[in-house]
Coordinates of C-alpha atoms in Angstrom, one line a residue:
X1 CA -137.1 -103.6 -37.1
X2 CA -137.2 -101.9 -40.0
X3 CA -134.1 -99.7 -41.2
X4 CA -135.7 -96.2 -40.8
X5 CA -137.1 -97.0 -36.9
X6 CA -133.3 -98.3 -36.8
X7 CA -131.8 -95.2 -37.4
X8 CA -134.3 -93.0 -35.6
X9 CA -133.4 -95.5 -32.7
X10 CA -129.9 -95.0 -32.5
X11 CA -129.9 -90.8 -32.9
X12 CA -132.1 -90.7 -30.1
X13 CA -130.0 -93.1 -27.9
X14 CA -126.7 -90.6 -28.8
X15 CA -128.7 -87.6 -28.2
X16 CA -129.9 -88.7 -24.7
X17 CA -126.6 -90.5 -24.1
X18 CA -124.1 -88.1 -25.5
X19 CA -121.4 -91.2 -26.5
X20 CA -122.6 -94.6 -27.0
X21 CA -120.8 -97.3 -27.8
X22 CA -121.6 -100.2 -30.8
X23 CA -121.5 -102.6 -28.4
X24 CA -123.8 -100.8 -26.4
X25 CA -126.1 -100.6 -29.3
X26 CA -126.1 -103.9 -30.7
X27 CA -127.1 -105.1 -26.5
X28 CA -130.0 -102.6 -27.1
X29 CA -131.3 -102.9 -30.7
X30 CA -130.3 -106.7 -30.9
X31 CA -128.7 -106.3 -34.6
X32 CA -125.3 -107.5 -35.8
X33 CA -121.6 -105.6 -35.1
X34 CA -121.7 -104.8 -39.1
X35 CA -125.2 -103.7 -39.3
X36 CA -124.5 -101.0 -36.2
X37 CA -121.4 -99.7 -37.9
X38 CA -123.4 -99.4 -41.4
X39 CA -125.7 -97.4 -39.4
X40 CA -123.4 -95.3 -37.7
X41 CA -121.7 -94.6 -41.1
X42 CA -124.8 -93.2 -42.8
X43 CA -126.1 -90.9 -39.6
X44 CA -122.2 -89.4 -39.7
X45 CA -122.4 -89.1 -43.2
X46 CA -125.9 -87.2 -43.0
X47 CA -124.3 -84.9 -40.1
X48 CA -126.9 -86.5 -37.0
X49 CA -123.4 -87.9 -35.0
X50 CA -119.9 -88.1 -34.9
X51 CA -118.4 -91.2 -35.6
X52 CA -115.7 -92.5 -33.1
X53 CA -113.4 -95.5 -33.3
X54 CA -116.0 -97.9 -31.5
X55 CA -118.8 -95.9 -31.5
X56 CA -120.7 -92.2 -31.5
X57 CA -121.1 -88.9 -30.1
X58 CA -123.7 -86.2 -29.9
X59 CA -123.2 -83.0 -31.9
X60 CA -123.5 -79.9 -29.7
X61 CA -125.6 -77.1 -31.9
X62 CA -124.4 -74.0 -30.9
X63 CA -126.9 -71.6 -29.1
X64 CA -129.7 -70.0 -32.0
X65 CA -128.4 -66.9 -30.7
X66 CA -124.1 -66.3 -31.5
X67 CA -123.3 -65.0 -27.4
X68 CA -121.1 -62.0 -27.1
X69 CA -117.6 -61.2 -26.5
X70 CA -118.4 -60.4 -22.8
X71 CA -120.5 -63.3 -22.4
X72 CA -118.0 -65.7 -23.7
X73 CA -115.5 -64.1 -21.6
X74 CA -117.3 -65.7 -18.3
X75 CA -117.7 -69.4 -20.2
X76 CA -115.3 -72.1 -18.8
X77 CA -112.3 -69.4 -17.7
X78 CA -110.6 -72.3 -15.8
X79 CA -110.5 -74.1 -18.7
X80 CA -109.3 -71.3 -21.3
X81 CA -106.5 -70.1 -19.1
X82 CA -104.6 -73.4 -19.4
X83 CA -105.1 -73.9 -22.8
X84 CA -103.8 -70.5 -23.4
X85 CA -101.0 -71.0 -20.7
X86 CA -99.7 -74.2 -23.0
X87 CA -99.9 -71.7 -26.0
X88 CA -97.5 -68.8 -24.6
X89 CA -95.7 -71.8 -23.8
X90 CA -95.1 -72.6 -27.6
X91 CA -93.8 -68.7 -28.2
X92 CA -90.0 -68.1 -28.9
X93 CA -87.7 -64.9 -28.9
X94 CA -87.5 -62.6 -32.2
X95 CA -91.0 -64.1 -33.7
X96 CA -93.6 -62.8 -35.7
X97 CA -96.7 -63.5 -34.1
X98 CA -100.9 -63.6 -36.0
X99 CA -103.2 -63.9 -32.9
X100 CA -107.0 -63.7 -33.9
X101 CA -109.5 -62.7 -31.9
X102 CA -111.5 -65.1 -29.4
X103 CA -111.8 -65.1 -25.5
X104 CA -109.2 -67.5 -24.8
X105 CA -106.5 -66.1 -27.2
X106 CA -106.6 -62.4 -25.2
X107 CA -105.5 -65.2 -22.0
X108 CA -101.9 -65.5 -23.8
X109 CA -100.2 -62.4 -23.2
X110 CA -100.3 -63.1 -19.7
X111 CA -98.4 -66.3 -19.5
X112 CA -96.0 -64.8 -22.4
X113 CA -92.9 -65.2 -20.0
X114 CA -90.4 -62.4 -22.4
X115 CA -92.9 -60.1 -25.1
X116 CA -90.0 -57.7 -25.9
X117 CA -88.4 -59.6 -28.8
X118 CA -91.7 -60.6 -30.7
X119 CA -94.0 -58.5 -33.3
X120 CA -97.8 -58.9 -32.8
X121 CA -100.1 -58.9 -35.5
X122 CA -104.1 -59.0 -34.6
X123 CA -107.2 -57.7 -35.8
X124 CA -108.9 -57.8 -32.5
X125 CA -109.1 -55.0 -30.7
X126 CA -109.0 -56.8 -27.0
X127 CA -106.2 -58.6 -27.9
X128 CA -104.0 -55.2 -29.0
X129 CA -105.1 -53.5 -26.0
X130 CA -103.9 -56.8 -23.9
X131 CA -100.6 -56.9 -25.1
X132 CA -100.5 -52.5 -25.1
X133 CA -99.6 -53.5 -21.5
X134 CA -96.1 -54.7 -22.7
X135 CA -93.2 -54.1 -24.7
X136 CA -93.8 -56.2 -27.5
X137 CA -94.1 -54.4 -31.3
X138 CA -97.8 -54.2 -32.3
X139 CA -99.4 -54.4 -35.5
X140 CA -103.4 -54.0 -35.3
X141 CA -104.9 -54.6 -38.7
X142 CA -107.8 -52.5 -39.0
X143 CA -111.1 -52.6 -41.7
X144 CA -115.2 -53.0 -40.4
X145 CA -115.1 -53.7 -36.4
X146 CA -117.3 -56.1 -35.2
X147 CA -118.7 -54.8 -32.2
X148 CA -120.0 -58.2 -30.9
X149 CA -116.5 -60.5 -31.1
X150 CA -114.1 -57.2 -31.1
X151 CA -112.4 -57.5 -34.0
X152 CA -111.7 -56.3 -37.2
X153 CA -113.2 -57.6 -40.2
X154 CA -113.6 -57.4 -44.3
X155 CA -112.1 -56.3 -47.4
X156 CA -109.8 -54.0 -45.3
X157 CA -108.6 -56.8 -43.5
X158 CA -107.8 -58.8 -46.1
X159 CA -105.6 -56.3 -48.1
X160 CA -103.3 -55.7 -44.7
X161 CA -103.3 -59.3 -43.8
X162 CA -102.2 -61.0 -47.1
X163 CA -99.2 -59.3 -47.7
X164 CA -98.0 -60.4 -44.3
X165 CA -95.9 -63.3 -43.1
X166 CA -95.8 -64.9 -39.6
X167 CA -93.8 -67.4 -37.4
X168 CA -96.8 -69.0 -36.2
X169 CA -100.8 -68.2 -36.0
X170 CA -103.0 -68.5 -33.2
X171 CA -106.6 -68.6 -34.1
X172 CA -109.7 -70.0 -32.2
X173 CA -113.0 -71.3 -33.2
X174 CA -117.0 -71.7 -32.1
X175 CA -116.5 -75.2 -33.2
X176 CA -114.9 -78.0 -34.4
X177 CA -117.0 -81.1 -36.1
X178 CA -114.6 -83.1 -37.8
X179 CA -112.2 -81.7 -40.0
X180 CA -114.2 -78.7 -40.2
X181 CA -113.1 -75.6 -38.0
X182 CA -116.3 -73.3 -37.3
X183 CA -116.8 -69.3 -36.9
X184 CA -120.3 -67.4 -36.5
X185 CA -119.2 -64.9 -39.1
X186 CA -118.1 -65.3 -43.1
X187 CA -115.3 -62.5 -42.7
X188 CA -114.3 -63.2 -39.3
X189 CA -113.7 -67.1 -40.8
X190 CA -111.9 -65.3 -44.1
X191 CA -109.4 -63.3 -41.8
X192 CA -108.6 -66.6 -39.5
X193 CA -108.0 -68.9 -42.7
X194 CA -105.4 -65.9 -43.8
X195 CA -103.2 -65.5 -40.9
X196 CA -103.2 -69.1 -40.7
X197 CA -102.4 -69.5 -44.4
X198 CA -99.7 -67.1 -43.8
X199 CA -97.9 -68.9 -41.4
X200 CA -95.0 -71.2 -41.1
X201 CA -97.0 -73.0 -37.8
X202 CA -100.4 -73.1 -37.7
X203 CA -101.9 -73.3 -34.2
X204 CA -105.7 -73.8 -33.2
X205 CA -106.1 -72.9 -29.4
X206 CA -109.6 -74.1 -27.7
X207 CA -110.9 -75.6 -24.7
X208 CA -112.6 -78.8 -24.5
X209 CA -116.2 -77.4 -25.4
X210 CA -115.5 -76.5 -28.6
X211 CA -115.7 -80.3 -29.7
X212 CA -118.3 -81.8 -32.0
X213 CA -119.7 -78.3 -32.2
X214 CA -121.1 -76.8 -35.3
X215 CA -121.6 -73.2 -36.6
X216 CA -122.5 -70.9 -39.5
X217 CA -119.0 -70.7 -41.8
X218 CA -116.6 -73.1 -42.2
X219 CA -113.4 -71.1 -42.5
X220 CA -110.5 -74.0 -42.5
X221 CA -109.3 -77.7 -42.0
X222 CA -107.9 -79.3 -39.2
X223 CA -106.1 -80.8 -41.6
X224 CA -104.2 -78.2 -42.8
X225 CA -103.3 -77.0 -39.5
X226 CA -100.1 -78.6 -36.8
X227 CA -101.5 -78.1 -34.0
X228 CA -104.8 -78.2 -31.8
X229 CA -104.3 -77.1 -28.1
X230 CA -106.9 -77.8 -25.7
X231 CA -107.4 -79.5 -22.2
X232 CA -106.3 -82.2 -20.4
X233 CA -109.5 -84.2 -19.3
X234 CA -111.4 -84.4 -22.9
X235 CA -113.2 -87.4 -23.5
X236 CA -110.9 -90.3 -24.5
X237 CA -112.8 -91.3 -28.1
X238 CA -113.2 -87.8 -28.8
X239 CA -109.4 -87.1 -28.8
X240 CA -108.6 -90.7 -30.8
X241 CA -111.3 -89.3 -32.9
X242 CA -109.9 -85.7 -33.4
X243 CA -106.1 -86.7 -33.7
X244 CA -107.6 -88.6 -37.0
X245 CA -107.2 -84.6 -38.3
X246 CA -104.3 -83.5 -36.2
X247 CA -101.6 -83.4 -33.7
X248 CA -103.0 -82.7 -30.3
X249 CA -101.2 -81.1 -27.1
X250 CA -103.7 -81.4 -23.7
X251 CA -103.3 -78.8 -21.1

């Protein structure tokens, strides 16, 4: 079998399989241990699979069409309210608080057992309105609102963000494919990467998903962050995979 009809081989058997296994493929393309792991190598390499100790996964494209705030707010709410349980968890008295915007990260204030000693800083507009309900002190960054994720975006944005310090930074994604942490939008990437970059802790909060899931702007690296929340019953090689990048906590 010739290399090309190799490869073609293999990206169709992890796109109709979703995770395969090299033993698996060496049983099904009769080829050596090395040669499959070669193989698996280049297609990572040229973005057709993730690579994972002892095999591949399929990448999830997101949908041609970025959904809106409202229709992301009915995706997988089981799933998003105990990842962002486990991160109200992580909040302590008397801190300074960057929460971006994203479906999941409006969840927190409810699980946020004591808000009156902490500062909130956001520039999403459903997440100020969320924590409006209690006595926390609120900081809502303004600049060019994004009717479509809720949030505020741009040079604006910037300018109030980068002269501001936090205890930690929660910030979601569309996407995670490696190191590589995805949003739909340039600025709404540029404001993430700044609270995060402006924190002491840096925290990605995301249900299970959001894995092997690619988008328009990469905004930041999982390896520049502490922390990836997300749930309990992910896929065994994609969490061996992931904690390659960073420390994970499963809710």
């Amino acid at each position: 079998m010739l290399k090309k009809e190799r490869l073609l081989k293999i990206t169709a058997i992890v796109e109709q399989q979703e995770i395969v296994t090299v033993n698996e493929l060496i049983k099904l393309l009769g080829v050596s241990d090395m040669t499959i792991r070669r193989d698996l190598d280049e297609l990572a390499k040229s973005g057709k699979l993730v690579r994972l100790h002892g095999g591949a996964q399929r990448i999830t494209r997101i949908e041609e069409h970025e959904l809106s705030r409202i229709q992301k707010r009915e995706l997988h709410l089981a799933e998003k309210e105990a990842v962002a349980k486990a991160a109200a968890k992580l909040i302590k008295p008397n801190e300074t608080l960057y929460i971006g915007a994203g479906t999941t990260l409006e969840l927190i204030v409810s699980y946020v057992e004591d808000p009156s000693t902490l500062r909130v800083v956001t520039n999403s507009l459903p997440v100020f309105e969320a924590w409006q309900k209690t006595p926390a002190e609120l900081i809502l960054v303004g600049g060019h609102y994004r009717q479509r994720s809720g949030e505020f975006i741009g040079s604006l944005t910037v300018k109030m963000l980068e002269d501001l310090k936090f205890s930690k930074a929660f910030v979601g994604v569309n996407g995670v494919k490696n190191e590589s942490m995805m949003a739909a939008n340039a600025e709404e990437g540029q404001a993430e990467a700044l609270g995060l970059n402006n924190a002491k802790e840096k925290i990605v909060v995301m249900d299970k998903y959001k894995f092997n899931r690619d988008d328009f702007y990469r905004f930041y690296s999982l390896y520049n962050v502490d922390l990836l929340i997300t749930n309990q019953d992910l896929a065994k090689d994609t969490l061996e995979h992931y904690e390659r990048y960073t420390k994970i906590i499963q809710a």
